[in-house]
PDB file of C-alpha atoms in Angstrom:
ATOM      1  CA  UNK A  23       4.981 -28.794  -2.362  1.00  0.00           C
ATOM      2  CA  UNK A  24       5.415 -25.800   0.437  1.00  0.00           C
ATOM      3  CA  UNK A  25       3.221 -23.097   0.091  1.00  0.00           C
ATOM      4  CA  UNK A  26       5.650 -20.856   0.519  1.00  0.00           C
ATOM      5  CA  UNK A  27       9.029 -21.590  -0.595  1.00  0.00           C
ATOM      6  CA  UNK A  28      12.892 -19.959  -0.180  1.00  0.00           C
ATOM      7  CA  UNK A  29      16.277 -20.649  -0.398  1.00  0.00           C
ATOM      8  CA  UNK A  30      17.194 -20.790   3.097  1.00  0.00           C
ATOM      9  CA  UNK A  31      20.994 -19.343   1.930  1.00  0.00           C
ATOM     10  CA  UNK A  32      22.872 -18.397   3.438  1.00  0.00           C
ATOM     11  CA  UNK A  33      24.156 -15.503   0.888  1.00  0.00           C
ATOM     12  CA  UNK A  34      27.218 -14.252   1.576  1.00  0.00           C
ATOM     13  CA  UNK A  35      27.651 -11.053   0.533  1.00  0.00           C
ATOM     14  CA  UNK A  36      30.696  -7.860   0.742  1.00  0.00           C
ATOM     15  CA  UNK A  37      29.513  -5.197   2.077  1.00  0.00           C
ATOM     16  CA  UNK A  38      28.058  -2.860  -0.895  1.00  0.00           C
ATOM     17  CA  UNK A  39      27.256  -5.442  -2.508  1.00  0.00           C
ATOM     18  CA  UNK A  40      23.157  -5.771  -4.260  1.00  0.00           C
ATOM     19  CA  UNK A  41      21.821  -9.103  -3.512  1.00  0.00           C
ATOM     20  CA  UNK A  42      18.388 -10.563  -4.409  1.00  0.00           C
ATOM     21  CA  UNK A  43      16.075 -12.813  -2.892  1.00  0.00           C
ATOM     22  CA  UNK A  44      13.195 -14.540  -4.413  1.00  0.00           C
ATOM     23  CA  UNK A  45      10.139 -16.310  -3.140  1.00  0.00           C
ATOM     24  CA  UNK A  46       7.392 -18.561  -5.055  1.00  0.00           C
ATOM     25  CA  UNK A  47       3.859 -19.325  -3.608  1.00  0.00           C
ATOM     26  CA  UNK A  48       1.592 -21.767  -4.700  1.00  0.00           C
ATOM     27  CA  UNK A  49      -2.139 -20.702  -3.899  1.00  0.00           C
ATOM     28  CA  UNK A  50      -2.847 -18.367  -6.983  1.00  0.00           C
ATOM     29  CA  UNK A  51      -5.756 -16.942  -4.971  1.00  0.00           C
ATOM     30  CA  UNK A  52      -3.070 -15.316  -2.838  1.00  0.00           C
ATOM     31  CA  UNK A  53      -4.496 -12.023  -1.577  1.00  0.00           C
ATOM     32  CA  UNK A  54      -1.493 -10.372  -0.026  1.00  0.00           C
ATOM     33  CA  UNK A  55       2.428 -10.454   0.168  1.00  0.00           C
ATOM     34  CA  UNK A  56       5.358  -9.318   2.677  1.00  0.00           C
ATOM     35  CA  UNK A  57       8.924  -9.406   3.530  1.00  0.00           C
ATOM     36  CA  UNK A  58       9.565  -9.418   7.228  1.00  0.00           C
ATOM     37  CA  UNK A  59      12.650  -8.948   8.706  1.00  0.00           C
ATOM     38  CA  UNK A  60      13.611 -11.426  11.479  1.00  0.00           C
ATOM     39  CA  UNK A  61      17.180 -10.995  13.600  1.00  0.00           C
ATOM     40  CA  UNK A  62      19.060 -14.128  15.538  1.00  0.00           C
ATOM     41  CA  UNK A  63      16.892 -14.763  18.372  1.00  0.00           C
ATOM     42  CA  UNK A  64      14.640 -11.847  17.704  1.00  0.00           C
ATOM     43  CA  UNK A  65      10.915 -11.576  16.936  1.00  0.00           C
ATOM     44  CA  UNK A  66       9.926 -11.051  12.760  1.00  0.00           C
ATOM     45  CA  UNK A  67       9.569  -7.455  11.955  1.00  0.00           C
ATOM     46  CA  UNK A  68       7.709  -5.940   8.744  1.00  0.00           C
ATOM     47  CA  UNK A  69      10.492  -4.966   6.377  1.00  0.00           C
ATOM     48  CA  UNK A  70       7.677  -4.147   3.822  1.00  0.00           C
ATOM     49  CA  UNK A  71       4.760  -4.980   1.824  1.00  0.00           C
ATOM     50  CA  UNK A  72       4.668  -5.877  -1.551  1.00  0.00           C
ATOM     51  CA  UNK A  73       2.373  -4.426  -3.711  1.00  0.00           C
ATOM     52  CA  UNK A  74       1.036  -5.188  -7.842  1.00  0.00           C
ATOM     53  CA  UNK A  75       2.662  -2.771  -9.409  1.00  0.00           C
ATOM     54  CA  UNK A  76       6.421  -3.047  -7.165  1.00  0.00           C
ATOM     55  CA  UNK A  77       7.342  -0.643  -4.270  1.00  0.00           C
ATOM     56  CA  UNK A  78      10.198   0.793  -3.012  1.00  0.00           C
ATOM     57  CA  UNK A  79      11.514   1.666   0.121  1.00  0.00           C
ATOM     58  CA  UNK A  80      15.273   3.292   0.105  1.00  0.00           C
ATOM     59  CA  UNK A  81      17.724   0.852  -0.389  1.00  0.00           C
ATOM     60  CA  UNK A  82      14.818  -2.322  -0.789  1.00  0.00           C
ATOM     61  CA  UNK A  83      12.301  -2.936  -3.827  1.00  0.00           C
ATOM     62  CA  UNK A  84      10.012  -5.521  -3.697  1.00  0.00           C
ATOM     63  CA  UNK A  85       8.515  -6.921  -6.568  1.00  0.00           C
ATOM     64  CA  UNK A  86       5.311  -8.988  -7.210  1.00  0.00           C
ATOM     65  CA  UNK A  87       4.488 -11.521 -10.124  1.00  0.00           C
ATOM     66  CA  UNK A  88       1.543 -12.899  -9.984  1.00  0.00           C
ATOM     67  CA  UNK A  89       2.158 -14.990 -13.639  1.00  0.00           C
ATOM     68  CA  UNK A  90       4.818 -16.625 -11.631  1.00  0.00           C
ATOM     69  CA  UNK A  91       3.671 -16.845  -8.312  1.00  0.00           C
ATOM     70  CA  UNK A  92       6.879 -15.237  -6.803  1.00  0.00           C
ATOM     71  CA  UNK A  93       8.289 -12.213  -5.180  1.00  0.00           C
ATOM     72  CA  UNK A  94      11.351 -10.639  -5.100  1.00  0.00           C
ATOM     73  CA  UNK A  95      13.068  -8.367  -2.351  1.00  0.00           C
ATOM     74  CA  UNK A  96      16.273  -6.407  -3.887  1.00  0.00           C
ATOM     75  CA  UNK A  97      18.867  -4.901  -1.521  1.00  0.00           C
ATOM     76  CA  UNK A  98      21.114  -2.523  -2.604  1.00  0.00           C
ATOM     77  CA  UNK A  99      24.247  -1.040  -1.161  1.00  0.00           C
ATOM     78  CA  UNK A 100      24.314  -4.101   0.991  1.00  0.00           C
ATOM     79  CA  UNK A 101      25.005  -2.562   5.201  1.00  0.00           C
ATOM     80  CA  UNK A 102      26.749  -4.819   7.799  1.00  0.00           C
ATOM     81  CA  UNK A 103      23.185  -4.773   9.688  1.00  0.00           C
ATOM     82  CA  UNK A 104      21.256  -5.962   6.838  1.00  0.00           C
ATOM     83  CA  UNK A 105      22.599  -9.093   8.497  1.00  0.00           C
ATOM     84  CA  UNK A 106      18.836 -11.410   9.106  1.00  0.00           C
ATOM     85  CA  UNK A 107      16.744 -13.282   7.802  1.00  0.00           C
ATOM     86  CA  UNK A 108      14.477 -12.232   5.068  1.00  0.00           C
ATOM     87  CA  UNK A 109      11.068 -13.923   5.673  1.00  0.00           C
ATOM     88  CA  UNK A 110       8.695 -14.269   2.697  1.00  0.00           C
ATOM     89  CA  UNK A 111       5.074 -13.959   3.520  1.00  0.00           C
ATOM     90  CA  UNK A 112       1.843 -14.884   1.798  1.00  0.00           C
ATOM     91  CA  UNK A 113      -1.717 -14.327   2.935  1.00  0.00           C
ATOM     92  CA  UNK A 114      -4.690 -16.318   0.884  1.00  0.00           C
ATOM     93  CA  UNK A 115      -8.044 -15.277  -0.197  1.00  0.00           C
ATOM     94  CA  UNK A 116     -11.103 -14.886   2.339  1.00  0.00           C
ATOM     95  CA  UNK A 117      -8.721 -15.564   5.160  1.00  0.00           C
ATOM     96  CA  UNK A 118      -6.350 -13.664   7.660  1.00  0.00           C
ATOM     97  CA  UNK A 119      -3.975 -16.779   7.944  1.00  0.00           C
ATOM     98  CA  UNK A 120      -0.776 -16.121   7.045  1.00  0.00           C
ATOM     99  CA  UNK A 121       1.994 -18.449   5.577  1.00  0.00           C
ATOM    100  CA  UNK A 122       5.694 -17.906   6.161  1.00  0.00           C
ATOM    101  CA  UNK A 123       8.786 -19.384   4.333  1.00  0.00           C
ATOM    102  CA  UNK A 124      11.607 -20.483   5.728  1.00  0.00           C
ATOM    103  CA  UNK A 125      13.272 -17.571   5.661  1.00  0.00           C
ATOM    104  CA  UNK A 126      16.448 -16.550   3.825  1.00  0.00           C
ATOM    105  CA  UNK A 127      19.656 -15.931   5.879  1.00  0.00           C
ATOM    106  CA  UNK A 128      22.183 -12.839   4.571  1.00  0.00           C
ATOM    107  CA  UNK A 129      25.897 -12.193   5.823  1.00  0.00           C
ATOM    108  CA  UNK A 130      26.896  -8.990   4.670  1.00  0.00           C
ATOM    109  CA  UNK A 131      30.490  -9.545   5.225  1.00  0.00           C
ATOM    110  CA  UNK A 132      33.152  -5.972   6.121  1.00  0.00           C
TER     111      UNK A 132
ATOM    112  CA  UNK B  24       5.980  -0.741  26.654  1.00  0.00           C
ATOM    113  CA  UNK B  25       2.692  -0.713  24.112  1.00  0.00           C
ATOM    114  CA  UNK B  26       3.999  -3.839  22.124  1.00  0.00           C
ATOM    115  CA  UNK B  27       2.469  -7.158  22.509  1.00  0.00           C
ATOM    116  CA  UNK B  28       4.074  -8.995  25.914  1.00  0.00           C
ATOM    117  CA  UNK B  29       4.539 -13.012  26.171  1.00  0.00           C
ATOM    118  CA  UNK B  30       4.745 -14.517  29.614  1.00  0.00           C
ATOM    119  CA  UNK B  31       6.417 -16.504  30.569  1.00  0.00           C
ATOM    120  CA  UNK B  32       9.823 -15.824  27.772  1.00  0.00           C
ATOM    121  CA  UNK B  33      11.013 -19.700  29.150  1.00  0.00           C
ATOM    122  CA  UNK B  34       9.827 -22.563  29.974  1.00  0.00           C
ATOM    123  CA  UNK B  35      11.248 -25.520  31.095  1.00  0.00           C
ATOM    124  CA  UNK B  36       9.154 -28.691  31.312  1.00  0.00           C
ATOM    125  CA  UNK B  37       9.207 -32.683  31.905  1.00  0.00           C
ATOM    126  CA  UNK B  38       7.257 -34.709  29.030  1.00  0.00           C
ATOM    127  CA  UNK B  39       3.607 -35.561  30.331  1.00  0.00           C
ATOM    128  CA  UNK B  40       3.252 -31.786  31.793  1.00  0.00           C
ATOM    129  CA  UNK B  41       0.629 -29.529  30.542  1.00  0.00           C
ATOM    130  CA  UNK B  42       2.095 -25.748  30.222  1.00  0.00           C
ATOM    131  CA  UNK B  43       0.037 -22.445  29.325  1.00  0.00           C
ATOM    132  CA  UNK B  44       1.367 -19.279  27.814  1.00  0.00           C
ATOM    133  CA  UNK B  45       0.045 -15.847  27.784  1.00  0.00           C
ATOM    134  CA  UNK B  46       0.097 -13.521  24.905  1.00  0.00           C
ATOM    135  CA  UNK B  47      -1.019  -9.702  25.315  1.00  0.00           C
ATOM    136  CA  UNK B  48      -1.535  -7.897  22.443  1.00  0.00           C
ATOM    137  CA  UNK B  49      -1.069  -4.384  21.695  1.00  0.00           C
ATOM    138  CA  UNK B  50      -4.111  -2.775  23.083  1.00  0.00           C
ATOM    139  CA  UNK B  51      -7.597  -2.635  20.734  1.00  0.00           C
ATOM    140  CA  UNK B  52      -5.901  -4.927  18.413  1.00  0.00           C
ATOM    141  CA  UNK B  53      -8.644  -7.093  16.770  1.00  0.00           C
ATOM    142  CA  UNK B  54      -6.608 -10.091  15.524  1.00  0.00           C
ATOM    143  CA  UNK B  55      -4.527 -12.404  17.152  1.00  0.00           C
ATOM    144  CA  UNK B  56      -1.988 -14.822  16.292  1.00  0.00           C
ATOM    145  CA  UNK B  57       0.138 -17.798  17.944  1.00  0.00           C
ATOM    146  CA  UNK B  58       2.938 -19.550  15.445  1.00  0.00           C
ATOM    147  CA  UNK B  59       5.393 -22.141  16.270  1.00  0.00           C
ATOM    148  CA  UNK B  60       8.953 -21.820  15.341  1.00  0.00           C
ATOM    149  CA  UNK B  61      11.831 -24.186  15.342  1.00  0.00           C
ATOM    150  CA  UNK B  62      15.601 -23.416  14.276  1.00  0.00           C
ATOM    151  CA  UNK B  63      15.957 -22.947  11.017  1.00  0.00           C
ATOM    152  CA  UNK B  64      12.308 -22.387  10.076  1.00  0.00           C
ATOM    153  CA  UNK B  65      10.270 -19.908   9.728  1.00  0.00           C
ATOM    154  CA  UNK B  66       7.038 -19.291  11.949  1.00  0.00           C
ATOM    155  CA  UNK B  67       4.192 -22.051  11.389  1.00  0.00           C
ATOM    156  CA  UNK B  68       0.562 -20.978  12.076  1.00  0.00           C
ATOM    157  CA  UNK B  69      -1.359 -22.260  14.551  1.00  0.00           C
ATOM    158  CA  UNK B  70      -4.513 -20.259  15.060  1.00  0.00           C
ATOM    159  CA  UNK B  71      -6.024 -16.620  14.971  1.00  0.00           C
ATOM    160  CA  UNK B  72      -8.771 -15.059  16.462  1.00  0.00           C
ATOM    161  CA  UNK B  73     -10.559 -11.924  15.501  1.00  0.00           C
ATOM    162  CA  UNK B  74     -11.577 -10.578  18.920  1.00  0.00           C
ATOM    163  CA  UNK B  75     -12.511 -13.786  20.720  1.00  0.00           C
ATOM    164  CA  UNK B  76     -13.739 -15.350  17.992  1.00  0.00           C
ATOM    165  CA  UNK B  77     -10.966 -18.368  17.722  1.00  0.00           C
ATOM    166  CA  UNK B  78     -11.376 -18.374  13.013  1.00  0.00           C
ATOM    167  CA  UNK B  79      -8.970 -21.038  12.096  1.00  0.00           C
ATOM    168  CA  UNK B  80      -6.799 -23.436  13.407  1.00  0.00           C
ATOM    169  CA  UNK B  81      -4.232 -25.309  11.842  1.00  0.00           C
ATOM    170  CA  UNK B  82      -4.648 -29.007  10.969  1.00  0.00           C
ATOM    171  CA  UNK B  83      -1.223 -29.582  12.295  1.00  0.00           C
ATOM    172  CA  UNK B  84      -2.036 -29.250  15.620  1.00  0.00           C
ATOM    173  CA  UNK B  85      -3.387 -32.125  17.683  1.00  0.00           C
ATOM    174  CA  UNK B  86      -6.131 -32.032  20.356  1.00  0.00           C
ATOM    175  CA  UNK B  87      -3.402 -31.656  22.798  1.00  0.00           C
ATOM    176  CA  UNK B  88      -3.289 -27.704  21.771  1.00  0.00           C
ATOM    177  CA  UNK B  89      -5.726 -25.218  22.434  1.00  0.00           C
ATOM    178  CA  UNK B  90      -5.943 -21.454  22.746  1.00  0.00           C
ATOM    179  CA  UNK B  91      -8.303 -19.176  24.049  1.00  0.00           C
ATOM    180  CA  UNK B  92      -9.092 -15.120  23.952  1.00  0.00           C
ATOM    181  CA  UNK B  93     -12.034 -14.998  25.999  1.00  0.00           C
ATOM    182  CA  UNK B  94     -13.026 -11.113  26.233  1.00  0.00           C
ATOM    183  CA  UNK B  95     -10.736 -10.647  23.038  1.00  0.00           C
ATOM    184  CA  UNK B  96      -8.074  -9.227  25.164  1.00  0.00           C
ATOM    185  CA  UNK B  97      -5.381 -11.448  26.162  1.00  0.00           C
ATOM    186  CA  UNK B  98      -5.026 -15.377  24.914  1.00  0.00           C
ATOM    187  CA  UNK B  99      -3.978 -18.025  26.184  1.00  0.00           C
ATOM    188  CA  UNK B 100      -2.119 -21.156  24.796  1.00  0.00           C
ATOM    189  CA  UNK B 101      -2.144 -24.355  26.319  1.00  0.00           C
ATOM    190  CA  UNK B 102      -0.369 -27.718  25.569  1.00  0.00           C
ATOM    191  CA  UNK B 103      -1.593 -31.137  27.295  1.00  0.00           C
ATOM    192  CA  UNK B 104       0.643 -34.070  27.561  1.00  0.00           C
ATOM    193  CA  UNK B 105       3.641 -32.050  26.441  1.00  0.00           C
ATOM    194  CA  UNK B 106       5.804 -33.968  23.819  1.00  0.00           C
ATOM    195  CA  UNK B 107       9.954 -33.654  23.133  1.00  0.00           C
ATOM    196  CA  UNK B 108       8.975 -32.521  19.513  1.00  0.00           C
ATOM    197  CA  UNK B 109       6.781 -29.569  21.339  1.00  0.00           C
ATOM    198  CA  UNK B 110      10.080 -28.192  22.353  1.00  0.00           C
ATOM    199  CA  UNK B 111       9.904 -24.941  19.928  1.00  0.00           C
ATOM    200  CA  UNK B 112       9.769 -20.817  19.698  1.00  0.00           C
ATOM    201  CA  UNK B 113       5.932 -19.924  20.456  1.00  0.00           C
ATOM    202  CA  UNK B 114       5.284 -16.433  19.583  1.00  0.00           C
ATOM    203  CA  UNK B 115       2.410 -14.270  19.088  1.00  0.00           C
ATOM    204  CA  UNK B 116       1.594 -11.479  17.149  1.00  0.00           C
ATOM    205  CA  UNK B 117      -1.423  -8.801  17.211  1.00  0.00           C
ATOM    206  CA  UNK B 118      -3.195  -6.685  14.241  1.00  0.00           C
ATOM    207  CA  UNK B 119      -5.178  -4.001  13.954  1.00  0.00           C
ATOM    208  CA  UNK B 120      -7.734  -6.140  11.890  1.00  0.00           C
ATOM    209  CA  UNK B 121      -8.957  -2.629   9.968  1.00  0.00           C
ATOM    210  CA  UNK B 122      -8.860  -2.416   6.482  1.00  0.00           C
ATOM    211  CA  UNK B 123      -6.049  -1.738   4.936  1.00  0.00           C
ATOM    212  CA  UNK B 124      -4.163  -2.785   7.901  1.00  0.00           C
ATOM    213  CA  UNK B 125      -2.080  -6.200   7.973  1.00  0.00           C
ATOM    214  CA  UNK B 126       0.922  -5.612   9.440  1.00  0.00           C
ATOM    215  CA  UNK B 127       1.128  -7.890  12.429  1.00  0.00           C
ATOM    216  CA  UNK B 128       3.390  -7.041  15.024  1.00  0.00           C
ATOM    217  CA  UNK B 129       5.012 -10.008  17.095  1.00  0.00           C
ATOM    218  CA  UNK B 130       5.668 -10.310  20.917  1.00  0.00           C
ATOM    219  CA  UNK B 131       9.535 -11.768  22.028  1.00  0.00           C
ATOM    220  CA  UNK B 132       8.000 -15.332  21.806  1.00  0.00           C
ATOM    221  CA  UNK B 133       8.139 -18.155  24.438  1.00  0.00           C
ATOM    222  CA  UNK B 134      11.232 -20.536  24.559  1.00  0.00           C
ATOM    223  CA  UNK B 135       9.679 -24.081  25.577  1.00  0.00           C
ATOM    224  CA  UNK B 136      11.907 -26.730  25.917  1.00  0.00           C
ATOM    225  CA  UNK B 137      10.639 -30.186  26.919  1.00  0.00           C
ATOM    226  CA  UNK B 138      12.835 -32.900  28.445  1.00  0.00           C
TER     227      UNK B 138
END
């Protein structure tokens, strides 16, 4: 089993459009979590962390569940440049290794 | 430009060479990362180092890879005996390494392609 596992899409979505994204990890001891935002042929790029108790950031909320092991990242109002992929990260306890997915590819589509 | 620089951003290479890449981090960042990426993945970790202490290294990687940050400055990356499957993405990224900081903030990469 991956550590870190996503669908790799990709989602096809109209533009306006609310789209989800989930994420599962499977080292309970996981200390912290991210979405990162990577473009074609571009470096990653912190989209946000994801905190305990959820956070928000405009049109993005990012959820935690640590019964589960997963995370979430919710767009709303889906914008022809949310066009990426959505890259799910974990970090583990009494380390500063950090383990991507595979990433999740989104079309928002005019 | 303050973000973290890769040299060189391609590199071509017959199998059997040995290549080195350079990573420079955004300045008095404590942590430093190389990852691996191939189409369709996402980045795989390959080591860190917390100044120029080198703290863990993936048991991927064979002996043909090693990477160095020797005044915990710049790094360097080098692959002996280059293979057709080392053909890959190799970026780096840089963190503050503070508490309360773990954002890490990634350089353009280096494009190796081995024939």
């Amino acid at each position: 089993r991956k550590e870190v596992e996503q669908d790799p899409g990709p989602f096809n979505v109209p533009e306006g459009a609310t789209v989800a994204f989930n994420c599962t990890y499977s080292n309970s001891a996981s200390q912290s979590f991210f979405w990162y935002r990577q473009d074609c042929r571009k470096e990653p790029k912190l989209l946000m962390s994801v905190y305990s108790s959820g956070n928000e950031d405009g049109r993005f909320t990012a959820q935690l569940n640590r019964a589960s092991q997963y995370i979430s990242l919710l767009i709303r109002d889906s914008k022809l440049s949310d066009s990426a992929t959505y890259l799910c990260v974990v970090r583990g306890s009494g380390t500063y290794k950090y383990i991507f997915g595979t990433g999740t590819r989104l079309k928002v589509l005019a | 430009d303050t973000g973290v620089s890769q040299d060189p951003r391609h590199k071509i290479t017959k199998r059997g060479q040995n290549v080195t890449f350079r990573c420079d981090p955004i300045s008095e960042h404590n942590r430093l990362y190389w990852y691996r990426q191939t189409l369709g993945q996402g980045p795989e970790f390959l080591t860190y180092f917390q100044n120029e202490a080198q703290l863990e290294k993936s048991r991927l990687l064979s002996d043909r890879f090693s990477a160095e940050r020797p005044k915990g400055s710049f790094s360097t990356l080098e692959i002996q005996r280059t293979e057709q499957g080392d053909s890959a993405m190799y970026l780096c990224a840089s963190s503050p390494g503070t508490s309360g900081s773990d954002e890490q903030f990634f350089g353009p990469g280096t494009r190796l392609t081995v024939l």
